Every structure is written in C-alpha cells, then in structure tokens.
Amino acid sequence: MSTATPAHWPAEDIWQAIAPLLPGFTVEVLPHIDSTNTELMRRARGGLLEPTLLVTEEQTAGRGRLGRDWHSAAYQGTGAVPALTFSLGLPLAPHDWSGLSLAVGVSVAESLQPVLPPAGSGQPRILLKWPNDLWTDDGRKLGGILVETASLAGASGTAGEPRYVVVGIGLNVLPVLTQGLRTPPACLREVDATLTAARALQRIAAPLVQALLGFAEHGFAPFQARFARRDLLAGRAVTLSDSTQGTAHGVTDDGTLLVHTARGMQPVTSAEISVRPQ
C-alpha cells in the first residue's frame, strides 16, 4: 500500500475500510499517469487481478464514454487537486452486467449528497444523467463514469463467470477553466464547500465497493428506485443520437432507458446511443 502524497490522500483509512471486504486489496496514489482506467486494464490483461484503487493527481490521457478525452491536473504551485480522478479494479461475477454504470452513479451521488430534500420541496443537488454522468440540478455536468471489463484467463464468457471490472470516476472538485465552453462545468465545492479531492474519495470509496458487491449479488433492481429519485432525464424531452425525439420515462430494473417516441415506447441501451436533454 502506498504512502500519502503531499495532497494528504487518506490511503491508510481507505485501505482499512475496504480490505476486510476485498482480500488482497491495495491503494495506490500516483502523481501523474496517462489514464487510471488504462493502467488497470493493462495490468488485468497481464494477469494482475488484485483488487486495486488507483488514484492520480494528474491524468494526461483520460478517456470518457464513446472515446471522449478527460484530463485533470493539479493547480501548478499550489498542491490543490482540482479534480478527483481514480479507478477501482476488482474481479466481479454478476449474473447480468446491465445497469452497472447506473448503480455506480447512485453510490457516488449518495456518498456526496446523502440527504435528499423532503418530498415535494425540490430536486436533489446531485442528479444522474443516464447512462453514466453526474450533473447538478442547474443543468451542468459534475463528473463522469467509465466502466470497462477484461476476461479472466480460461473464462468461457458465459453469464455469471467472473471478469475483471475497472470502474473509472472523474469529478470536478474546484472550478474548471471554461474557455470555449458555453456552459461551465459544475464542481463539488458548489455542493459542499468542505470537500477536497481527498475528502471526496474517502466518502466514495468504501460505499462504492459495497455497491459493486451488492450489484454482483442482486443486479441493478435494488438500485432502480434510488436512481429514479435522482433521474435527470425523467419526464424531459430528449434527442437520441439518431435524431429521434421523445420523452424519457425512467429506467427498467436492468437499467434500460425508456423513451416514448412517435413510434411508441422505445427501450434504449448504453451500447446503442447517447442521450442529451433538449
């Protein structure tokens, strides 16, 4: 297990909380890397399959969904880390992988904003945009999730067999420079002024492991209602990537998005299209 960097990452505390759940678990904090997801996938393909939390202060070649770039770097000369960038890798064997990124989003949002407003008094501050983004209630992106898997040696690919899953998460912690952006991204300091990258990681890490283990056991269904309470798209007009327009009607118990279009109710999976509010 690595020692803390000058940013005072709580590696020891996180390890103590998670090691009883994941034998062989390690925490690594690196000053910079191309991509935490890429590194854990490289290791997995090389046969290194230990449960690992890999955190970096600077990511130079990060990847988002559909191949989009995602970069982060410490503020020069300050030691402040403006974004939380980490990946969690572990062997997992759910019966159905559908909805995993949504379950991850639910866990992260609940860790960062555990108390919801009373019913009827407004939206949660942190919302979930299907299939893998976190937004704030004023319509700005806060962060994203990228889930990748690698087959284990000798696996046949049948349902229920273990794979090595890498869950990558990137969250803006401090305000982001916004040259060329019409809408500035949101940051965690707007949600909770006490949060740093290190404190946010400590809130997120152990509940995320518990969520992944729960997902492996029960699938997405137990997360469905929790996702619905933070569903950014529910009831909103949306445009699909093939230009089809409709209204989002929540997600099913396997995480499929339902969109009512001129052709009727259309099920949408993350492998087929992207969705954006109109």
mmCIF file of C-alpha atoms in Angstrom:
data_model
loop_
_atom_site.group_PDB
_atom_site.id
_atom_site.type_symbol
_atom_site.label_atom_id
_atom_site.label_comp_id
_atom_site.label_asym_id
_atom_site.label_seq_id
_atom_site.Cartn_x
_atom_site.Cartn_y
_atom_site.Cartn_z
ATOM 1 C CA MET A 1 0.000 0.000 0.000
ATOM 2 C CA SER A 2 1.393 3.392 -0.967
ATOM 3 C CA THR A 3 2.034 6.262 1.404
ATOM 4 C CA ALA A 4 0.175 9.540 1.139
ATOM 5 C CA THR A 5 1.313 12.225 -1.308
ATOM 6 C CA PRO A 6 1.611 15.922 -0.338
ATOM 7 C CA ALA A 7 -2.133 16.227 -1.098
ATOM 8 C CA HIS A 8 -2.699 14.119 2.067
ATOM 9 C CA TRP A 9 -4.678 11.309 0.490
ATOM 10 C CA PRO A 10 -6.300 9.076 3.146
ATOM 11 C CA ALA A 11 -4.857 5.858 1.681
ATOM 12 C CA GLU A 12 -4.470 4.118 5.056
ATOM 13 C CA ASP A 13 -8.032 4.888 6.182
ATOM 14 C CA ILE A 14 -9.481 3.731 2.866
ATOM 15 C CA TRP A 15 -7.444 0.529 2.938
ATOM 16 C CA GLN A 16 -8.619 -0.271 6.464
ATOM 17 C CA ALA A 17 -12.265 0.230 5.470
ATOM 18 C CA ILE A 18 -12.111 -1.877 2.294
ATOM 19 C CA ALA A 19 -9.534 -4.622 2.954
ATOM 20 C CA PRO A 20 -11.993 -6.721 5.040
ATOM 21 C CA LEU A 21 -14.386 -6.687 2.065
ATOM 22 C CA LEU A 22 -11.771 -7.396 -0.623
ATOM 23 C CA PRO A 23 -8.871 -9.685 0.412
ATOM 24 C CA GLY A 24 -5.623 -8.553 -1.211
ATOM 25 C CA PHE A 25 -6.907 -5.002 -1.719
ATOM 26 C CA THR A 26 -4.332 -2.233 -2.283
ATOM 27 C CA VAL A 27 -4.423 1.546 -2.622
ATOM 28 C CA GLU A 28 -2.018 3.382 -4.932
ATOM 29 C CA VAL A 29 -1.673 7.150 -5.285
ATOM 30 C CA LEU A 30 0.362 8.392 -8.249
ATOM 31 C CA PRO A 31 1.386 11.994 -9.016
ATOM 32 C CA HIS A 32 0.596 11.501 -12.725
ATOM 33 C CA ILE A 33 -0.368 8.821 -15.242
ATOM 34 C CA ASP A 34 -1.868 8.608 -18.709
ATOM 35 C CA SER A 35 -5.138 7.060 -17.508
ATOM 36 C CA THR A 36 -6.047 5.175 -14.348
ATOM 37 C CA ASN A 37 -8.512 3.013 -16.293
ATOM 38 C CA THR A 38 -5.952 2.243 -18.985
ATOM 39 C CA GLU A 39 -3.340 1.271 -16.390
ATOM 40 C CA LEU A 40 -5.622 -1.137 -14.521
ATOM 41 C CA MET A 41 -6.786 -2.682 -17.794
ATOM 42 C CA ARG A 42 -3.130 -3.130 -18.837
ATOM 43 C CA ARG A 43 -2.439 -4.891 -15.572
ATOM 44 C CA ALA A 44 -5.510 -7.104 -15.877
ATOM 45 C CA ARG A 45 -4.552 -8.224 -19.374
ATOM 46 C CA GLY A 46 -1.105 -9.029 -17.983
ATOM 47 C CA GLY A 47 -2.610 -11.245 -15.295
ATOM 48 C CA LEU A 48 -2.521 -8.792 -12.372
ATOM 49 C CA LEU A 49 -6.028 -9.129 -10.985
ATOM 50 C CA GLU A 50 -5.768 -7.946 -7.377
ATOM 51 C CA PRO A 51 -8.451 -5.526 -6.177
ATOM 52 C CA THR A 52 -6.859 -2.086 -6.575
ATOM 53 C CA LEU A 53 -7.841 1.526 -6.038
ATOM 54 C CA LEU A 54 -5.624 3.675 -8.269
ATOM 55 C CA VAL A 55 -5.718 7.442 -7.723
ATOM 56 C CA THR A 56 -3.836 10.114 -9.635
ATOM 57 C CA GLU A 57 -3.339 13.841 -9.210
ATOM 58 C CA GLU A 58 -2.723 14.347 -12.937
ATOM 59 C CA GLN A 59 -4.213 12.344 -15.782
ATOM 60 C CA THR A 60 -2.866 13.144 -19.236
ATOM 61 C CA ALA A 61 -4.828 10.764 -21.481
ATOM 62 C CA GLY A 62 -8.044 10.049 -19.651
ATOM 63 C CA ARG A 63 -10.963 8.547 -21.532
ATOM 64 C CA GLY A 64 -14.668 9.047 -21.189
ATOM 65 C CA ARG A 65 -17.601 7.284 -22.769
ATOM 66 C CA LEU A 66 -17.519 6.939 -26.598
ATOM 67 C CA GLY A 67 -13.789 7.696 -26.606
ATOM 68 C CA ARG A 68 -14.058 11.267 -25.350
ATOM 69 C CA ASP A 69 -10.989 12.758 -23.656
ATOM 70 C CA TRP A 70 -10.979 13.604 -19.947
ATOM 71 C CA HIS A 71 -7.926 15.342 -18.463
ATOM 72 C CA SER A 72 -7.050 16.506 -14.961
ATOM 73 C CA ALA A 73 -4.019 18.158 -13.387
ATOM 74 C CA ALA A 74 -3.067 19.808 -10.103
ATOM 75 C CA TYR A 75 -3.009 23.585 -9.935
ATOM 76 C CA GLN A 76 0.634 24.423 -10.514
ATOM 77 C CA GLY A 77 2.488 25.538 -7.410
ATOM 78 C CA THR A 78 -0.480 25.190 -5.066
ATOM 79 C CA GLY A 79 -0.746 21.469 -4.328
ATOM 80 C CA ALA A 80 -4.502 21.778 -4.853
ATOM 81 C CA VAL A 81 -6.015 18.985 -6.924
ATOM 82 C CA PRO A 82 -8.976 20.400 -8.874
ATOM 83 C CA ALA A 83 -10.426 17.040 -9.920
ATOM 84 C CA LEU A 84 -10.819 13.666 -8.282
ATOM 85 C CA THR A 85 -9.638 11.019 -10.737
ATOM 86 C CA PHE A 86 -9.484 7.361 -9.769
ATOM 87 C CA SER A 87 -10.241 3.836 -10.902
ATOM 88 C CA LEU A 88 -11.280 0.812 -8.879
ATOM 89 C CA GLY A 89 -10.479 -2.613 -10.309
ATOM 90 C CA LEU A 90 -11.640 -5.967 -8.959
ATOM 91 C CA PRO A 91 -12.869 -9.383 -10.141
ATOM 92 C CA LEU A 92 -16.654 -9.470 -10.249
ATOM 93 C CA ALA A 93 -19.198 -12.086 -11.331
ATOM 94 C CA PRO A 94 -22.724 -10.663 -11.592
ATOM 95 C CA HIS A 95 -25.356 -12.723 -13.394
ATOM 96 C CA ASP A 96 -26.187 -9.667 -15.510
ATOM 97 C CA TRP A 97 -23.898 -6.685 -16.124
ATOM 98 C CA SER A 98 -26.774 -4.445 -17.287
ATOM 99 C CA GLY A 99 -27.091 -1.232 -15.302
ATOM 100 C CA LEU A 100 -23.670 -1.360 -13.645
ATOM 101 C CA SER A 101 -22.690 2.229 -14.521
ATOM 102 C CA LEU A 102 -26.068 3.413 -13.173
ATOM 103 C CA ALA A 103 -25.511 1.573 -9.880
ATOM 104 C CA VAL A 104 -22.083 3.194 -9.627
ATOM 105 C CA GLY A 105 -23.633 6.605 -10.206
ATOM 106 C CA VAL A 106 -26.217 6.006 -7.487
ATOM 107 C CA SER A 107 -23.487 5.063 -4.993
ATOM 108 C CA VAL A 108 -21.315 8.086 -5.801
ATOM 109 C CA ALA A 109 -24.223 10.556 -5.705
ATOM 110 C CA GLU A 110 -25.471 9.204 -2.381
ATOM 111 C CA SER A 111 -21.985 9.396 -0.876
ATOM 112 C CA LEU A 112 -21.578 13.025 -1.916
ATOM 113 C CA GLN A 113 -25.137 14.104 -1.067
ATOM 114 C CA PRO A 114 -26.539 11.543 1.375
ATOM 115 C CA VAL A 115 -29.570 13.582 2.460
ATOM 116 C CA LEU A 116 -32.276 14.285 -0.117
ATOM 117 C CA PRO A 117 -34.688 17.242 0.084
ATOM 118 C CA PRO A 118 -38.082 16.402 1.614
ATOM 119 C CA ALA A 119 -40.593 15.086 -0.907
ATOM 120 C CA GLY A 120 -42.084 17.886 -2.974
ATOM 121 C CA SER A 121 -39.558 20.506 -1.889
ATOM 122 C CA GLY A 122 -37.192 20.329 -4.855
ATOM 123 C CA GLN A 123 -34.698 18.186 -6.709
ATOM 124 C CA PRO A 124 -31.560 16.669 -5.197
ATOM 125 C CA ARG A 125 -28.495 18.834 -5.783
ATOM 126 C CA ILE A 126 -26.692 15.912 -7.485
ATOM 127 C CA LEU A 127 -28.590 14.212 -10.295
ATOM 128 C CA LEU A 128 -27.799 11.265 -12.564
ATOM 129 C CA LYS A 129 -27.867 11.595 -16.340
ATOM 130 C CA TRP A 130 -28.308 8.197 -17.954
ATOM 131 C CA PRO A 131 -26.144 6.235 -18.506
ATOM 132 C CA ASN A 132 -23.017 7.430 -16.718
ATOM 133 C CA ASP A 133 -22.815 11.132 -15.834
ATOM 134 C CA LEU A 134 -23.367 13.131 -12.658
ATOM 135 C CA TRP A 135 -24.935 16.567 -13.046
ATOM 136 C CA THR A 136 -26.058 19.306 -10.716
ATOM 137 C CA ASP A 137 -29.661 20.421 -10.546
ATOM 138 C CA ASP A 138 -28.902 23.584 -12.517
ATOM 139 C CA GLY A 139 -28.056 21.559 -15.627
ATOM 140 C CA ARG A 140 -24.261 21.325 -15.510
ATOM 141 C CA LYS A 141 -22.029 18.270 -15.650
ATOM 142 C CA LEU A 142 -20.206 17.429 -12.424
ATOM 143 C CA GLY A 143 -18.383 14.264 -13.479
ATOM 144 C CA GLY A 144 -18.490 11.004 -15.349
ATOM 145 C CA ILE A 145 -18.117 7.248 -15.016
ATOM 146 C CA LEU A 146 -16.365 4.798 -17.352
ATOM 147 C CA VAL A 147 -16.780 1.042 -16.786
ATOM 148 C CA GLU A 148 -14.583 -1.462 -18.626
ATOM 149 C CA THR A 149 -14.103 -5.203 -18.213
ATOM 150 C CA ALA A 150 -11.470 -7.782 -19.132
ATOM 151 C CA SER A 151 -11.963 -11.542 -19.424
ATOM 152 C CA LEU A 152 -10.059 -13.706 -16.985
ATOM 153 C CA ALA A 153 -7.757 -16.416 -18.278
ATOM 154 C CA GLY A 154 -9.669 -19.591 -19.083
ATOM 155 C CA ALA A 155 -13.101 -17.942 -18.904
ATOM 156 C CA SER A 156 -15.682 -19.140 -21.415
ATOM 157 C CA GLY A 157 -17.645 -15.868 -21.418
ATOM 158 C CA THR A 158 -20.825 -17.393 -20.022
ATOM 159 C CA ALA A 159 -23.121 -15.427 -17.709
ATOM 160 C CA GLY A 160 -22.076 -15.413 -14.076
ATOM 161 C CA GLU A 161 -18.395 -16.031 -14.767
ATOM 162 C CA PRO A 162 -16.003 -13.547 -13.161
ATOM 163 C CA ARG A 163 -14.433 -10.754 -15.152
ATOM 164 C CA TYR A 164 -12.040 -8.042 -14.032
ATOM 165 C CA VAL A 165 -14.039 -4.826 -13.931
ATOM 166 C CA VAL A 166 -12.473 -1.377 -13.856
ATOM 167 C CA VAL A 167 -14.688 1.485 -12.694
ATOM 168 C CA GLY A 168 -13.213 4.881 -13.524
ATOM 169 C CA ILE A 169 -14.603 8.054 -11.969
ATOM 170 C CA GLY A 170 -13.743 11.676 -12.658
ATOM 171 C CA LEU A 171 -15.281 14.530 -10.657
ATOM 172 C CA ASN A 172 -14.586 18.255 -10.800
ATOM 173 C CA VAL A 173 -13.742 19.414 -7.281
ATOM 174 C CA LEU A 174 -12.706 23.032 -7.900
ATOM 175 C CA PRO A 175 -13.953 25.440 -10.605
ATOM 176 C CA VAL A 176 -12.804 24.480 -14.096
ATOM 177 C CA LEU A 177 -11.328 26.896 -16.642
ATOM 178 C CA THR A 178 -14.027 27.291 -19.279
ATOM 179 C CA GLN A 179 -12.505 28.827 -22.400
ATOM 180 C CA GLY A 180 -14.619 27.820 -25.374
ATOM 181 C CA LEU A 181 -17.336 26.194 -23.257
ATOM 182 C CA ARG A 182 -20.848 27.631 -23.486
ATOM 183 C CA THR A 183 -21.808 26.218 -20.068
ATOM 184 C CA PRO A 184 -19.135 25.932 -17.351
ATOM 185 C CA PRO A 185 -18.974 22.533 -15.638
ATOM 186 C CA ALA A 186 -20.108 22.199 -12.046
ATOM 187 C CA CYS A 187 -17.767 21.334 -9.182
ATOM 188 C CA LEU A 188 -18.079 19.646 -5.796
ATOM 189 C CA ARG A 189 -17.263 22.833 -3.899
ATOM 190 C CA GLU A 190 -20.641 24.171 -5.067
ATOM 191 C CA VAL A 191 -22.332 21.182 -3.430
ATOM 192 C CA ASP A 192 -20.236 21.056 -0.251
ATOM 193 C CA ALA A 193 -17.671 23.782 0.440
ATOM 194 C CA THR A 194 -15.681 21.458 2.739
ATOM 195 C CA LEU A 195 -14.867 18.921 0.043
ATOM 196 C CA THR A 196 -11.395 18.361 -1.334
ATOM 197 C CA ALA A 197 -10.439 15.609 -3.753
ATOM 198 C CA ALA A 198 -9.084 13.561 -0.841
ATOM 199 C CA ARG A 199 -12.186 14.011 1.319
ATOM 200 C CA ALA A 200 -14.471 13.169 -1.576
ATOM 201 C CA LEU A 201 -12.515 9.977 -2.258
ATOM 202 C CA GLN A 202 -12.803 8.935 1.371
ATOM 203 C CA ARG A 203 -16.580 9.399 1.238
ATOM 204 C CA ILE A 204 -16.948 7.489 -2.021
ATOM 205 C CA ALA A 205 -14.534 4.551 -1.870
ATOM 206 C CA ALA A 206 -15.924 2.097 0.706
ATOM 207 C CA PRO A 207 -19.622 2.594 -0.236
ATOM 208 C CA LEU A 208 -18.660 2.063 -3.882
ATOM 209 C CA VAL A 209 -17.087 -1.300 -3.088
ATOM 210 C CA GLN A 210 -20.188 -2.285 -1.127
ATOM 211 C CA ALA A 211 -22.378 -1.210 -4.055
ATOM 212 C CA LEU A 212 -20.350 -3.296 -6.509
ATOM 213 C CA LEU A 213 -20.555 -6.370 -4.297
ATOM 214 C CA GLY A 214 -24.293 -5.807 -3.881
ATOM 215 C CA PHE A 215 -24.699 -5.430 -7.647
ATOM 216 C CA ALA A 216 -22.862 -8.710 -8.203
ATOM 217 C CA GLU A 217 -25.301 -10.423 -5.860
ATOM 218 C CA HIS A 218 -28.598 -8.805 -6.837
ATOM 219 C CA GLY A 219 -28.104 -6.864 -10.096
ATOM 220 C CA PHE A 220 -29.468 -3.382 -10.776
ATOM 221 C CA ALA A 221 -33.015 -3.926 -9.459
ATOM 222 C CA PRO A 222 -32.264 -2.776 -5.855
ATOM 223 C CA PHE A 223 -30.791 0.459 -7.286
ATOM 224 C CA GLN A 224 -33.720 1.240 -9.605
ATOM 225 C CA ALA A 225 -35.800 3.318 -7.179
ATOM 226 C CA ARG A 226 -32.703 5.102 -5.869
ATOM 227 C CA PHE A 227 -31.726 6.019 -9.435
ATOM 228 C CA ALA A 228 -35.269 7.258 -10.091
ATOM 229 C CA ARG A 229 -35.015 9.771 -7.220
ATOM 230 C CA ARG A 230 -32.066 11.428 -8.991
ATOM 231 C CA ASP A 231 -33.016 10.807 -12.637
ATOM 232 C CA LEU A 232 -32.160 13.989 -14.562
ATOM 233 C CA LEU A 233 -33.960 12.898 -17.731
ATOM 234 C CA ALA A 234 -37.259 11.620 -16.288
ATOM 235 C CA GLY A 235 -40.176 13.430 -17.915
ATOM 236 C CA ARG A 236 -37.907 15.542 -20.111
ATOM 237 C CA ALA A 237 -37.784 15.851 -23.870
ATOM 238 C CA VAL A 238 -34.674 14.149 -25.212
ATOM 239 C CA THR A 239 -32.999 13.665 -28.572
ATOM 240 C CA LEU A 240 -31.324 10.362 -29.375
ATOM 241 C CA SER A 241 -28.112 10.156 -31.371
ATOM 242 C CA ASP A 242 -30.076 9.064 -34.473
ATOM 243 C CA SER A 243 -32.091 12.322 -34.144
ATOM 244 C CA THR A 244 -35.191 10.528 -32.834
ATOM 245 C CA GLN A 245 -37.026 12.760 -30.365
ATOM 246 C CA GLY A 246 -39.182 11.712 -27.448
ATOM 247 C CA THR A 247 -39.766 11.915 -23.706
ATOM 248 C CA ALA A 248 -37.724 9.953 -21.163
ATOM 249 C CA HIS A 249 -39.769 7.703 -18.868
ATOM 250 C CA GLY A 250 -37.200 6.384 -16.401
ATOM 251 C CA VAL A 251 -35.298 3.101 -16.418
ATOM 252 C CA THR A 252 -36.270 -0.550 -16.091
ATOM 253 C CA ASP A 253 -34.965 -2.952 -13.460
ATOM 254 C CA ASP A 254 -31.980 -3.768 -15.707
ATOM 255 C CA GLY A 255 -31.106 -0.110 -16.324
ATOM 256 C CA THR A 256 -32.613 0.213 -19.801
ATOM 257 C CA LEU A 257 -33.815 3.748 -20.557
ATOM 258 C CA LEU A 258 -37.406 4.073 -21.776
ATOM 259 C CA VAL A 259 -38.158 6.845 -24.266
ATOM 260 C CA HIS A 260 -41.637 7.487 -25.641
ATOM 261 C CA THR A 261 -41.271 8.445 -29.303
ATOM 262 C CA ALA A 262 -43.602 8.784 -32.283
ATOM 263 C CA ARG A 263 -43.151 5.021 -32.755
ATOM 264 C CA GLY A 264 -44.187 4.263 -29.171
ATOM 265 C CA MET A 265 -42.144 3.366 -26.104
ATOM 266 C CA GLN A 266 -38.565 2.639 -27.170
ATOM 267 C CA PRO A 267 -36.047 0.792 -24.965
ATOM 268 C CA VAL A 268 -32.561 2.300 -25.138
ATOM 269 C CA THR A 269 -29.322 0.669 -24.008
ATOM 270 C CA SER A 270 -25.997 2.421 -23.455
ATOM 271 C CA ALA A 271 -24.362 0.367 -26.209
ATOM 272 C CA GLU A 272 -26.656 1.802 -28.879
ATOM 273 C CA ILE A 273 -26.997 5.549 -28.454
ATOM 274 C CA SER A 274 -26.264 8.611 -26.397
ATOM 275 C CA VAL A 275 -28.959 10.791 -24.895
ATOM 276 C CA ARG A 276 -28.956 14.523 -24.198
ATOM 277 C CA PRO A 277 -31.623 16.885 -22.857
ATOM 278 C CA GLN A 278 -33.115 19.205 -25.443
#
